[in-house]
PDB file of N, CA and C in Angstrom:
ATOM      1  N   MET A  90     137.391  74.879 130.845  1.00  0.00           N
ATOM      2  CA  MET A  90     137.165  76.311 131.327  1.00  0.00           C
ATOM      3  C   MET A  90     138.696  77.262 130.812  1.00  0.00           C
ATOM      4  N   VAL A  91     138.486  78.387 130.484  1.00  0.00           N
ATOM      5  CA  VAL A  91     139.714  79.107 129.863  1.00  0.00           C
ATOM      6  C   VAL A  91     140.294  79.635 131.210  1.00  0.00           C
ATOM      7  N   LEU A  92     141.648  78.998 131.483  1.00  0.00           N
ATOM      8  CA  LEU A  92     142.576  79.622 132.455  1.00  0.00           C
ATOM      9  C   LEU A  92     143.389  80.560 132.027  1.00  0.00           C
ATOM     10  N   GLU A  93     144.057  80.991 132.988  1.00  0.00           N
ATOM     11  CA  GLU A  93     145.322  82.291 132.808  1.00  0.00           C
ATOM     12  C   GLU A  93     146.292  81.610 131.640  1.00  0.00           C
ATOM     13  N   SER A  94     146.651  80.299 131.941  1.00  0.00           N
ATOM     14  CA  SER A  94     147.689  79.561 131.678  1.00  0.00           C
ATOM     15  C   SER A  94     147.392  79.237 129.568  1.00  0.00           C
ATOM     16  N   ASP A  95     145.892  79.586 129.425  1.00  0.00           N
ATOM     17  CA  ASP A  95     145.532  79.447 128.252  1.00  0.00           C
ATOM     18  C   ASP A  95     145.566  80.632 127.098  1.00  0.00           C
ATOM     19  N   CYS A  96     146.076  81.581 127.959  1.00  0.00           N
ATOM     20  CA  CYS A  96     146.276  83.310 127.331  1.00  0.00           C
ATOM     21  C   CYS A  96     147.220  83.084 126.713  1.00  0.00           C
ATOM     22  N   ALA A  97     147.103  83.900 125.697  1.00  0.00           N
ATOM     23  CA  ALA A  97     148.916  84.254 124.918  1.00  0.00           C
ATOM     24  C   ALA A  97     149.547  84.891 125.786  1.00  0.00           C
ATOM     25  N   ILE A  98     150.855  84.515 125.786  1.00  0.00           N
ATOM     26  CA  ILE A  98     151.770  85.080 126.929  1.00  0.00           C
ATOM     27  C   ILE A  98     153.286  85.166 126.016  1.00  0.00           C
ATOM     28  N   PHE A  99     153.876  86.033 125.716  1.00  0.00           N
ATOM     29  CA  PHE A  99     154.993  85.743 124.796  1.00  0.00           C
ATOM     30  C   PHE A  99     155.909  86.502 125.524  1.00  0.00           C
ATOM     31  N   ASN A 100     157.235  86.052 125.797  1.00  0.00           N
ATOM     32  CA  ASN A 100     158.405  86.528 126.496  1.00  0.00           C
ATOM     33  C   ASN A 100     157.921  87.326 127.783  1.00  0.00           C
ATOM     34  N   GLY A 101     157.031  86.553 128.771  1.00  0.00           N
ATOM     35  CA  GLY A 101     156.576  86.685 129.894  1.00  0.00           C
ATOM     36  C   GLY A 101     155.480  88.083 129.987  1.00  0.00           C
ATOM     37  N   GLU A 102     154.764  88.354 128.839  1.00  0.00           N
ATOM     38  CA  GLU A 102     154.212  89.207 128.794  1.00  0.00           C
ATOM     39  C   GLU A 102     152.909  88.694 128.255  1.00  0.00           C
ATOM     40  N   LEU A 103     151.603  89.247 129.344  1.00  0.00           N
ATOM     41  CA  LEU A 103     150.342  88.615 128.911  1.00  0.00           C
ATOM     42  C   LEU A 103     149.785  89.832 127.878  1.00  0.00           C
ATOM     43  N   LEU A 104     149.407  89.080 126.486  1.00  0.00           N
ATOM     44  CA  LEU A 104     148.934  90.083 125.872  1.00  0.00           C
ATOM     45  C   LEU A 104     147.411  90.499 125.731  1.00  0.00           C
ATOM     46  N   HIS A 105     146.473  89.400 126.008  1.00  0.00           N
ATOM     47  CA  HIS A 105     145.100  89.569 126.139  1.00  0.00           C
ATOM     48  C   HIS A 105     144.665  88.302 127.078  1.00  0.00           C
ATOM     49  N   ARG A 106     143.555  88.528 128.240  1.00  0.00           N
ATOM     50  CA  ARG A 106     142.772  87.547 128.800  1.00  0.00           C
ATOM     51  C   ARG A 106     141.781  86.736 128.183  1.00  0.00           C
ATOM     52  N   VAL A 107     142.203  86.164 126.892  1.00  0.00           N
ATOM     53  CA  VAL A 107     141.323  85.530 126.328  1.00  0.00           C
ATOM     54  C   VAL A 107     142.020  84.333 125.759  1.00  0.00           C
ATOM     55  N   CYS A 108     141.341  83.215 125.533  1.00  0.00           N
ATOM     56  CA  CYS A 108     141.792  81.617 124.847  1.00  0.00           C
ATOM     57  C   CYS A 108     142.968  82.139 123.694  1.00  0.00           C
ATOM     58  N   SER A 109     143.769  81.671 123.972  1.00  0.00           N
ATOM     59  CA  SER A 109     144.884  82.145 122.785  1.00  0.00           C
ATOM     60  C   SER A 109     144.594  80.828 121.520  1.00  0.00           C
ATOM     61  N   THR A 110     145.257  81.226 120.583  1.00  0.00           N
ATOM     62  CA  THR A 110     145.060  80.172 119.167  1.00  0.00           C
ATOM     63  C   THR A 110     145.893  78.930 119.408  1.00  0.00           C
ATOM     64  N   PHE A 111     147.086  78.963 120.158  1.00  0.00           N
ATOM     65  CA  PHE A 111     147.811  77.867 120.872  1.00  0.00           C
ATOM     66  C   PHE A 111     147.173  77.022 121.715  1.00  0.00           C
ATOM     67  N   ALA A 112     146.237  77.602 122.396  1.00  0.00           N
ATOM     68  CA  ALA A 112     145.402  76.820 123.311  1.00  0.00           C
ATOM     69  C   ALA A 112     144.256  76.036 122.450  1.00  0.00           C
ATOM     70  N   LEU A 113     143.615  76.744 121.957  1.00  0.00           N
ATOM     71  CA  LEU A 113     142.406  76.077 120.936  1.00  0.00           C
ATOM     72  C   LEU A 113     143.202  75.088 119.855  1.00  0.00           C
ATOM     73  N   ALA A 114     144.403  75.371 119.606  1.00  0.00           N
ATOM     74  CA  ALA A 114     145.194  74.098 118.935  1.00  0.00           C
ATOM     75  C   ALA A 114     145.310  73.075 119.440  1.00  0.00           C
ATOM     76  N   ARG A 115     145.536  73.026 120.767  1.00  0.00           N
ATOM     77  CA  ARG A 115     145.882  71.860 121.619  1.00  0.00           C
ATOM     78  C   ARG A 115     144.359  71.120 122.072  1.00  0.00           C
ATOM     79  N   ASP A 116     143.367  71.705 122.191  1.00  0.00           N
ATOM     80  CA  ASP A 116     141.984  71.338 122.425  1.00  0.00           C
ATOM     81  C   ASP A 116     141.365  70.761 121.046  1.00  0.00           C
ATOM     82  N   PHE A 117     141.341  71.297 120.054  1.00  0.00           N
ATOM     83  CA  PHE A 117     141.202  71.214 118.538  1.00  0.00           C
ATOM     84  C   PHE A 117     141.639  69.618 118.286  1.00  0.00           C
ATOM     85  N   GLU A 118     143.113  69.607 118.754  1.00  0.00           N
ATOM     86  CA  GLU A 118     143.889  68.347 118.180  1.00  0.00           C
ATOM     87  C   GLU A 118     143.199  67.255 119.043  1.00  0.00           C
ATOM     88  N   TRP A 119     142.963  67.704 120.577  1.00  0.00           N
ATOM     89  CA  TRP A 119     142.690  66.696 121.703  1.00  0.00           C
ATOM     90  C   TRP A 119     141.167  65.821 121.141  1.00  0.00           C
ATOM     91  N   SER A 120     140.376  66.924 120.644  1.00  0.00           N
ATOM     92  CA  SER A 120     138.862  66.631 120.427  1.00  0.00           C
ATOM     93  C   SER A 120     138.882  65.542 119.442  1.00  0.00           C
ATOM     94  N   SER A 121     139.578  65.869 118.414  1.00  0.00           N
ATOM     95  CA  SER A 121     139.587  64.871 117.485  1.00  0.00           C
ATOM     96  C   SER A 121     140.253  63.602 117.568  1.00  0.00           C
ATOM     97  N   ARG A 122     141.319  63.565 118.629  1.00  0.00           N
ATOM     98  CA  ARG A 122     142.086  62.407 119.022  1.00  0.00           C
ATOM     99  C   ARG A 122     141.274  61.557 119.534  1.00  0.00           C
ATOM    100  N   LEU A 123     140.127  61.670 120.377  1.00  0.00           N
ATOM    101  CA  LEU A 123     139.331  61.071 121.048  1.00  0.00           C
ATOM    102  C   LEU A 123     139.023  60.010 120.042  1.00  0.00           C
ATOM    103  N   PHE A 124     138.405  60.057 118.821  1.00  0.00           N
ATOM    104  CA  PHE A 124     138.090  59.613 118.099  1.00  0.00           C
ATOM    105  C   PHE A 124     138.994  58.369 117.432  1.00  0.00           C
ATOM    106  N   PHE A 125     140.254  58.925 117.323  1.00  0.00           N
ATOM    107  CA  PHE A 125     141.320  58.012 116.937  1.00  0.00           C
ATOM    108  C   PHE A 125     141.753  56.843 117.989  1.00  0.00           C
ATOM    109  N   LEU A 126     141.548  57.262 119.167  1.00  0.00           N
ATOM    110  CA  LEU A 126     142.017  56.345 120.334  1.00  0.00           C
ATOM    111  C   LEU A 126     140.725  55.264 120.587  1.00  0.00           C
ATOM    112  N   GLU A 127     139.802  55.500 120.093  1.00  0.00           N
ATOM    113  CA  GLU A 127     138.833  54.562 119.920  1.00  0.00           C
ATOM    114  C   GLU A 127     138.777  53.532 118.679  1.00  0.00           C
ATOM    115  N   MET A 128     139.482  54.053 117.549  1.00  0.00           N
ATOM    116  CA  MET A 128     139.728  53.550 116.437  1.00  0.00           C
ATOM    117  C   MET A 128     140.989  52.539 116.088  1.00  0.00           C
ATOM    118  N   LYS A 129     142.075  53.172 117.158  1.00  0.00           N
ATOM    119  CA  LYS A 129     143.500  52.553 116.688  1.00  0.00           C
ATOM    120  C   LYS A 129     143.442  51.062 117.421  1.00  0.00           C
ATOM    121  N   GLU A 130     144.439  50.364 116.637  1.00  0.00           N
ATOM    122  CA  GLU A 130     144.928  49.144 117.132  1.00  0.00           C
ATOM    123  C   GLU A 130     146.105  49.337 117.925  1.00  0.00           C
ATOM    124  N   GLU A 131     146.357  48.448 118.894  1.00  0.00           N
ATOM    125  CA  GLU A 131     147.321  48.304 119.802  1.00  0.00           C
ATOM    126  C   GLU A 131     148.675  49.020 119.015  1.00  0.00           C
ATOM    127  N   ASP A 132     148.849  48.568 117.807  1.00  0.00           N
ATOM    128  CA  ASP A 132     150.096  48.637 117.369  1.00  0.00           C
ATOM    129  C   ASP A 132     150.127  49.829 116.365  1.00  0.00           C
ATOM    130  N   GLU A 133     149.169  50.761 116.471  1.00  0.00           N
ATOM    131  CA  GLU A 133     149.037  52.088 115.534  1.00  0.00           C
ATOM    132  C   GLU A 133     149.272  53.054 116.782  1.00  0.00           C
ATOM    133  N   GLU A 134     149.798  54.171 115.944  1.00  0.00           N
ATOM    134  CA  GLU A 134     149.698  55.501 116.638  1.00  0.00           C
ATOM    135  C   GLU A 134     149.282  56.451 115.563  1.00  0.00           C
ATOM    136  N   GLY A 135     148.977  57.629 115.887  1.00  0.00           N
ATOM    137  CA  GLY A 135     148.506  58.681 115.074  1.00  0.00           C
ATOM    138  C   GLY A 135     149.481  60.066 115.018  1.00  0.00           C
ATOM    139  N   VAL A 136     149.427  60.545 114.006  1.00  0.00           N
ATOM    140  CA  VAL A 136     150.557  61.447 113.832  1.00  0.00           C
ATOM    141  C   VAL A 136     149.661  62.735 113.213  1.00  0.00           C
ATOM    142  N   GLY A 137     149.640  64.094 113.451  1.00  0.00           N
ATOM    143  CA  GLY A 137     148.771  65.205 112.916  1.00  0.00           C
ATOM    144  C   GLY A 137     149.408  65.173 111.723  1.00  0.00           C
ATOM    145  N   THR A 138     148.540  65.662 110.704  1.00  0.00           N
ATOM    146  CA  THR A 138     148.704  66.229 109.394  1.00  0.00           C
ATOM    147  C   THR A 138     148.403  67.737 108.929  1.00  0.00           C
ATOM    148  N   MET A 139     147.222  67.758 109.937  1.00  0.00           N
ATOM    149  CA  MET A 139     147.082  69.473 109.587  1.00  0.00           C
ATOM    150  C   MET A 139     145.976  69.920 110.453  1.00  0.00           C
ATOM    151  N   LEU A 140     145.967  71.488 110.531  1.00  0.00           N
ATOM    152  CA  LEU A 140     145.184  71.651 111.668  1.00  0.00           C
ATOM    153  C   LEU A 140     144.885  73.064 111.014  1.00  0.00           C
ATOM    154  N   SER A 141     143.615  73.541 111.128  1.00  0.00           N
ATOM    155  CA  SER A 141     143.091  74.806 110.650  1.00  0.00           C
ATOM    156  C   SER A 141     142.231  75.475 111.743  1.00  0.00           C
ATOM    157  N   ILE A 142     142.250  76.897 112.105  1.00  0.00           N
ATOM    158  CA  ILE A 142     141.341  77.665 113.046  1.00  0.00           C
ATOM    159  C   ILE A 142     140.829  78.824 112.769  1.00  0.00           C
ATOM    160  N   ASP A 143     139.767  78.977 112.573  1.00  0.00           N
ATOM    161  CA  ASP A 143     139.246  80.289 112.154  1.00  0.00           C
ATOM    162  C   ASP A 143     138.416  80.763 113.295  1.00  0.00           C
ATOM    163  N   HIS A 144     138.896  81.886 113.938  1.00  0.00           N
ATOM    164  CA  HIS A 144     138.843  82.740 115.252  1.00  0.00           C
ATOM    165  C   HIS A 144     137.187  83.530 114.971  1.00  0.00           C
ATOM    166  N   LYS A 145     136.210  83.183 115.686  1.00  0.00           N
ATOM    167  CA  LYS A 145     134.970  84.003 115.347  1.00  0.00           C
ATOM    168  C   LYS A 145     134.448  84.880 116.572  1.00  0.00           C
ATOM    169  N   SER A 146     135.147  84.700 118.012  1.00  0.00           N
ATOM    170  CA  SER A 146     134.509  85.358 119.033  1.00  0.00           C
ATOM    171  C   SER A 146     135.688  85.039 120.102  1.00  0.00           C
ATOM    172  N   PRO A 147     136.074  86.082 121.140  1.00  0.00           N
ATOM    173  CA  PRO A 147     136.858  85.401 121.963  1.00  0.00           C
ATOM    174  C   PRO A 147     136.051  84.988 123.007  1.00  0.00           C
ATOM    175  N   ALA A 148     137.114  83.882 123.637  1.00  0.00           N
ATOM    176  CA  ALA A 148     136.624  83.048 124.834  1.00  0.00           C
ATOM    177  C   ALA A 148     137.621  83.686 125.946  1.00  0.00           C
ATOM    178  N   PHE A 149     137.038  84.096 127.139  1.00  0.00           N
ATOM    179  CA  PHE A 149     137.496  84.708 128.038  1.00  0.00           C
ATOM    180  C   PHE A 149     137.818  84.162 129.081  1.00  0.00           C
ATOM    181  N   VAL A 150     138.573  84.126 129.922  1.00  0.00           N
ATOM    182  CA  VAL A 150     138.939  83.457 131.151  1.00  0.00           C
ATOM    183  C   VAL A 150     138.039  83.439 132.126  1.00  0.00           C
ATOM    184  N   ASN A 151     137.839  82.316 132.700  1.00  0.00           N
ATOM    185  CA  ASN A 151     137.027  81.366 133.431  1.00  0.00           C
ATOM    186  C   ASN A 151     135.555  81.349 132.696  1.00  0.00           C
ATOM    187  N   GLU A 152     135.447  81.362 131.456  1.00  0.00           N
ATOM    188  CA  GLU A 152     134.609  80.770 130.431  1.00  0.00           C
ATOM    189  C   GLU A 152     134.681  79.334 130.465  1.00  0.00           C
ATOM    190  N   GLU A 153     133.649  78.695 130.142  1.00  0.00           N
ATOM    191  CA  GLU A 153     133.768  77.122 129.550  1.00  0.00           C
ATOM    192  C   GLU A 153     133.600  77.215 128.189  1.00  0.00           C
ATOM    193  N   ILE A 154     134.414  76.349 127.384  1.00  0.00           N
ATOM    194  CA  ILE A 154     134.434  76.356 126.206  1.00  0.00           C
ATOM    195  C   ILE A 154     133.919  74.668 125.687  1.00  0.00           C
ATOM    196  N   LEU A 155     132.970  74.556 125.133  1.00  0.00           N
ATOM    197  CA  LEU A 155     132.572  73.174 124.594  1.00  0.00           C
ATOM    198  C   LEU A 155     133.022  72.756 123.353  1.00  0.00           C
ATOM    199  N   PHE A 156     134.065  71.801 123.218  1.00  0.00           N
ATOM    200  CA  PHE A 156     134.452  71.567 121.780  1.00  0.00           C
ATOM    201  C   PHE A 156     133.581  70.285 121.204  1.00  0.00           C
ATOM    202  N   THR A 157     133.247  70.605 119.831  1.00  0.00           N
ATOM    203  CA  THR A 157     132.546  69.416 119.167  1.00  0.00           C
ATOM    204  C   THR A 157     133.391  68.802 118.031  1.00  0.00           C
ATOM    205  N   ALA A 158     133.924  67.722 118.203  1.00  0.00           N
ATOM    206  CA  ALA A 158     134.364  66.970 116.915  1.00  0.00           C
ATOM    207  C   ALA A 158     133.521  66.167 115.958  1.00  0.00           C
ATOM    208  N   THR A 159     133.707  66.305 115.009  1.00  0.00           N
ATOM    209  CA  THR A 159     132.712  65.567 113.911  1.00  0.00           C
ATOM    210  C   THR A 159     133.445  65.093 112.778  1.00  0.00           C
ATOM    211  N   VAL A 160     133.515  63.836 112.776  1.00  0.00           N
ATOM    212  CA  VAL A 160     134.480  62.886 111.593  1.00  0.00           C
ATOM    213  C   VAL A 160     134.021  63.511 110.113  1.00  0.00           C
ATOM    214  N   GLU A 161     134.588  64.142 109.258  1.00  0.00           N
ATOM    215  CA  GLU A 161     134.465  64.409 108.164  1.00  0.00           C
ATOM    216  C   GLU A 161     134.313  63.256 107.335  1.00  0.00           C
ATOM    217  N   LYS A 162     135.555  63.008 107.252  1.00  0.00           N
ATOM    218  CA  LYS A 162     135.900  61.536 106.485  1.00  0.00           C
ATOM    219  C   LYS A 162     136.910  60.781 107.029  1.00  0.00           C
ATOM    220  N   ILE A 163     137.056  59.426 106.514  1.00  0.00           N
ATOM    221  CA  ILE A 163     138.161  58.663 106.634  1.00  0.00           C
ATOM    222  C   ILE A 163     138.810  58.290 105.365  1.00  0.00           C
ATOM    223  N   GLU A 164     139.724  58.675 105.137  1.00  0.00           N
ATOM    224  CA  GLU A 164     139.964  58.335 103.593  1.00  0.00           C
ATOM    225  C   GLU A 164     141.548  57.391 103.862  1.00  0.00           C
ATOM    226  N   ARG A 165     141.398  56.138 103.281  1.00  0.00           N
ATOM    227  CA  ARG A 165     142.576  55.322 103.759  1.00  0.00           C
ATOM    228  C   ARG A 165     142.936  55.309 105.065  1.00  0.00           C
ATOM    229  N   ASN A 166     144.021  56.084 105.317  1.00  0.00           N
ATOM    230  CA  ASN A 166     144.545  56.045 106.939  1.00  0.00           C
ATOM    231  C   ASN A 166     144.666  57.366 107.460  1.00  0.00           C
ATOM    232  N   GLU A 167     143.740  58.468 106.988  1.00  0.00           N
ATOM    233  CA  GLU A 167     143.764  59.534 107.631  1.00  0.00           C
ATOM    234  C   GLU A 167     142.363  59.799 108.041  1.00  0.00           C
ATOM    235  N   LEU A 168     141.861  60.391 109.302  1.00  0.00           N
ATOM    236  CA  LEU A 168     140.818  60.871 109.626  1.00  0.00           C
ATOM    237  C   LEU A 168     141.043  62.216 109.620  1.00  0.00           C
ATOM    238  N   ILE A 169     140.009  62.932 109.188  1.00  0.00           N
ATOM    239  CA  ILE A 169     139.696  64.536 108.927  1.00  0.00           C
ATOM    240  C   ILE A 169     138.486  64.366 109.715  1.00  0.00           C
ATOM    241  N   CYS A 170     138.609  65.516 110.540  1.00  0.00           N
ATOM    242  CA  CYS A 170     137.501  65.947 111.627  1.00  0.00           C
ATOM    243  C   CYS A 170     137.438  67.507 111.382  1.00  0.00           C
ATOM    244  N   THR A 171     136.220  67.923 111.622  1.00  0.00           N
ATOM    245  CA  THR A 171     135.665  69.313 111.556  1.00  0.00           C
ATOM    246  C   THR A 171     135.388  69.509 113.362  1.00  0.00           C
ATOM    247  N   ILE A 172     135.706  70.766 113.672  1.00  0.00           N
ATOM    248  CA  ILE A 172     135.645  71.248 114.936  1.00  0.00           C
ATOM    249  C   ILE A 172     134.955  72.410 115.052  1.00  0.00           C
ATOM    250  N   GLU A 173     134.130  72.412 116.176  1.00  0.00           N
ATOM    251  CA  GLU A 173     133.461  73.663 116.815  1.00  0.00           C
ATOM    252  C   GLU A 173     133.597  74.117 118.042  1.00  0.00           C
ATOM    253  N   ALA A 174     134.140  75.186 118.428  1.00  0.00           N
ATOM    254  CA  ALA A 174     134.290  75.671 120.071  1.00  0.00           C
ATOM    255  C   ALA A 174     133.251  76.808 120.169  1.00  0.00           C
ATOM    256  N   LYS A 175     132.468  76.727 121.039  1.00  0.00           N
ATOM    257  CA  LYS A 175     131.406  77.377 121.680  1.00  0.00           C
ATOM    258  C   LYS A 175     131.548  77.595 123.129  1.00  0.00           C
ATOM    259  N   ALA A 176     131.203  79.114 123.505  1.00  0.00           N
ATOM    260  CA  ALA A 176     131.177  79.620 124.899  1.00  0.00           C
ATOM    261  C   ALA A 176     129.616  79.952 124.929  1.00  0.00           C
ATOM    262  N   GLY A 177     129.001  79.294 125.859  1.00  0.00           N
ATOM    263  CA  GLY A 177     127.291  79.339 125.474  1.00  0.00           C
ATOM    264  C   GLY A 177     126.876  79.213 124.165  1.00  0.00           C
ATOM    265  N   ASP A 178     126.180  80.495 123.657  1.00  0.00           N
ATOM    266  CA  ASP A 178     125.452  80.516 122.261  1.00  0.00           C
ATOM    267  C   ASP A 178     126.667  81.106 121.433  1.00  0.00           C
ATOM    268  N   ARG A 179     127.614  81.269 121.896  1.00  0.00           N
ATOM    269  CA  ARG A 179     128.455  82.216 120.911  1.00  0.00           C
ATOM    270  C   ARG A 179     129.560  81.063 120.174  1.00  0.00           C
ATOM    271  N   THR A 180     129.973  81.184 119.011  1.00  0.00           N
ATOM    272  CA  THR A 180     131.016  80.369 118.464  1.00  0.00           C
ATOM    273  C   THR A 180     132.186  80.944 118.267  1.00  0.00           C
ATOM    274  N   ILE A 181     133.027  80.249 119.186  1.00  0.00           N
ATOM    275  CA  ILE A 181     134.558  80.881 119.350  1.00  0.00           C
ATOM    276  C   ILE A 181     135.772  80.815 118.118  1.00  0.00           C
ATOM    277  N   ALA A 182     135.438  79.202 118.008  1.00  0.00           N
ATOM    278  CA  ALA A 182     136.362  78.780 116.650  1.00  0.00           C
ATOM    279  C   ALA A 182     135.799  77.893 115.918  1.00  0.00           C
ATOM    280  N   THR A 183     136.053  77.625 115.034  1.00  0.00           N
ATOM    281  CA  THR A 183     135.584  76.471 114.014  1.00  0.00           C
ATOM    282  C   THR A 183     137.047  76.247 113.209  1.00  0.00           C
ATOM    283  N   GLY A 184     137.124  74.810 112.682  1.00  0.00           N
ATOM    284  CA  GLY A 184     138.230  74.349 111.867  1.00  0.00           C
ATOM    285  C   GLY A 184     138.174  72.942 111.575  1.00  0.00           C
ATOM    286  N   LYS A 185     139.416  72.542 111.527  1.00  0.00           N
ATOM    287  CA  LYS A 185     139.512  71.448 110.921  1.00  0.00           C
ATOM    288  C   LYS A 185     140.817  70.433 111.356  1.00  0.00           C
ATOM    289  N   THR A 186     141.096  69.290 111.721  1.00  0.00           N
ATOM    290  CA  THR A 186     142.161  68.446 111.921  1.00  0.00           C
ATOM    291  C   THR A 186     142.180  67.216 111.331  1.00  0.00           C
ATOM    292  N   GLY A 187     143.472  66.989 111.112  1.00  0.00           N
ATOM    293  CA  GLY A 187     143.870  65.705 110.465  1.00  0.00           C
ATOM    294  C   GLY A 187     144.760  64.819 111.209  1.00  0.00           C
ATOM    295  N   GLN A 188     144.830  63.607 111.164  1.00  0.00           N
ATOM    296  CA  GLN A 188     145.842  62.715 111.936  1.00  0.00           C
ATOM    297  C   GLN A 188     145.512  61.290 110.716  1.00  0.00           C
ATOM    298  N   LYS A 189     146.952  61.007 110.657  1.00  0.00           N
ATOM    299  CA  LYS A 189     147.255  59.691 109.837  1.00  0.00           C
ATOM    300  C   LYS A 189     147.426  58.697 111.112  1.00  0.00           C
ATOM    301  N   MET A 190     146.820  57.363 110.636  1.00  0.00           N
ATOM    302  CA  MET A 190     147.064  56.163 111.371  1.00  0.00           C
ATOM    303  C   MET A 190     148.289  55.280 110.760  1.00  0.00           C
ATOM    304  N   LEU A 191     149.222  55.243 111.576  1.00  0.00           N
ATOM    305  CA  LEU A 191     150.204  54.291 111.130  1.00  0.00           C
ATOM    306  C   LEU A 191     150.675  53.165 111.856  1.00  0.00           C
ATOM    307  N   LYS A 192     151.270  52.466 111.500  1.00  0.00           N
ATOM    308  CA  LYS A 192     151.903  51.566 112.511  1.00  0.00           C
ATOM    309  C   LYS A 192     152.958  52.204 113.305  1.00  0.00           C
ATOM    310  N   LYS A 193     153.025  51.867 114.528  1.00  0.00           N
ATOM    311  CA  LYS A 193     153.896  52.289 115.554  1.00  0.00           C
ATOM    312  C   LYS A 193     155.491  52.180 114.892  1.00  0.00           C
ATOM    313  N   GLU A 194     155.794  51.059 114.453  1.00  0.00           N
ATOM    314  CA  GLU A 194     157.153  50.763 114.029  1.00  0.00           C
ATOM    315  C   GLU A 194     157.498  51.640 112.557  1.00  0.00           C
ATOM    316  N   LYS A 195     156.510  51.884 111.942  1.00  0.00           N
ATOM    317  CA  LYS A 195     156.745  52.783 110.665  1.00  0.00           C
ATOM    318  C   LYS A 195     156.655  54.096 111.281  1.00  0.00           C
ATOM    319  N   LEU A 196     156.216  54.602 112.216  1.00  0.00           N
ATOM    320  CA  LEU A 196     156.260  55.861 112.233  1.00  0.00           C
ATOM    321  C   LEU A 196     157.459  56.067 113.106  1.00  0.00           C
ATOM    322  N   ASN A 197     157.704  55.195 113.994  1.00  0.00           N
ATOM    323  CA  ASN A 197     159.278  55.217 114.690  1.00  0.00           C
ATOM    324  C   ASN A 197     160.433  55.483 113.653  1.00  0.00           C
ATOM    325  N   ALA A 198     160.185  54.397 112.757  1.00  0.00           N
ATOM    326  CA  ALA A 198     161.293  54.573 111.643  1.00  0.00           C
ATOM    327  C   ALA A 198     161.363  56.013 110.884  1.00  0.00           C
ATOM    328  N   LEU A 199     160.152  56.618 110.652  1.00  0.00           N
ATOM    329  CA  LEU A 199     160.157  58.007 110.026  1.00  0.00           C
ATOM    330  C   LEU A 199     160.936  58.730 110.935  1.00  0.00           C
ATOM    331  N   PHE A 200     160.301  58.640 112.195  1.00  0.00           N
ATOM    332  CA  PHE A 200     161.165  59.389 113.057  1.00  0.00           C
ATOM    333  C   PHE A 200     162.632  59.696 113.087  1.00  0.00           C
ATOM    334  N   ARG A 201     163.316  58.266 112.932  1.00  0.00           N
ATOM    335  CA  ARG A 201     164.480  57.987 113.341  1.00  0.00           C
ATOM    336  C   ARG A 201     165.181  58.389 111.985  1.00  0.00           C
ATOM    337  N   GLN A 202     164.529  58.118 110.780  1.00  0.00           N
ATOM    338  CA  GLN A 202     165.160  58.650 109.483  1.00  0.00           C
ATOM    339  C   GLN A 202     165.425  59.925 109.305  1.00  0.00           C
ATOM    340  N   ASN A 203     164.544  61.127 109.988  1.00  0.00           N
ATOM    341  CA  ASN A 203     164.736  62.456 110.080  1.00  0.00           C
ATOM    342  C   ASN A 203     165.351  63.184 111.224  1.00  0.00           C
ATOM    343  N   LEU A 204     166.268  62.248 111.975  1.00  0.00           N
ATOM    344  CA  LEU A 204     166.999  62.844 112.907  1.00  0.00           C
ATOM    345  C   LEU A 204     168.021  63.493 112.430  1.00  0.00           C
TER     346      LEU A 204
END
């Protein structure tokens, strides 16, 4: 369900009463992460590698959006998913996400290295 908090608001100003790109991005990432959560081992964690969103139609406040994630490929330790967001029969957006599966220890070392 598209909430008011999903709309684009910059500097306290509501731009449009439609689902924003950043709300779509959040939900695209989550829908593909659900695959990762089933696949990962206890000592692994994911980190996003890419995200693309192509807007097709607006999703208005109070409309329900259905997100469908499909595994496109798994290459070495990277999961690539295609995503489709629909409100009823309307396609709201399409896109892709990427997540790499890394050992938690390696990921934490990378984060510390870049402080």
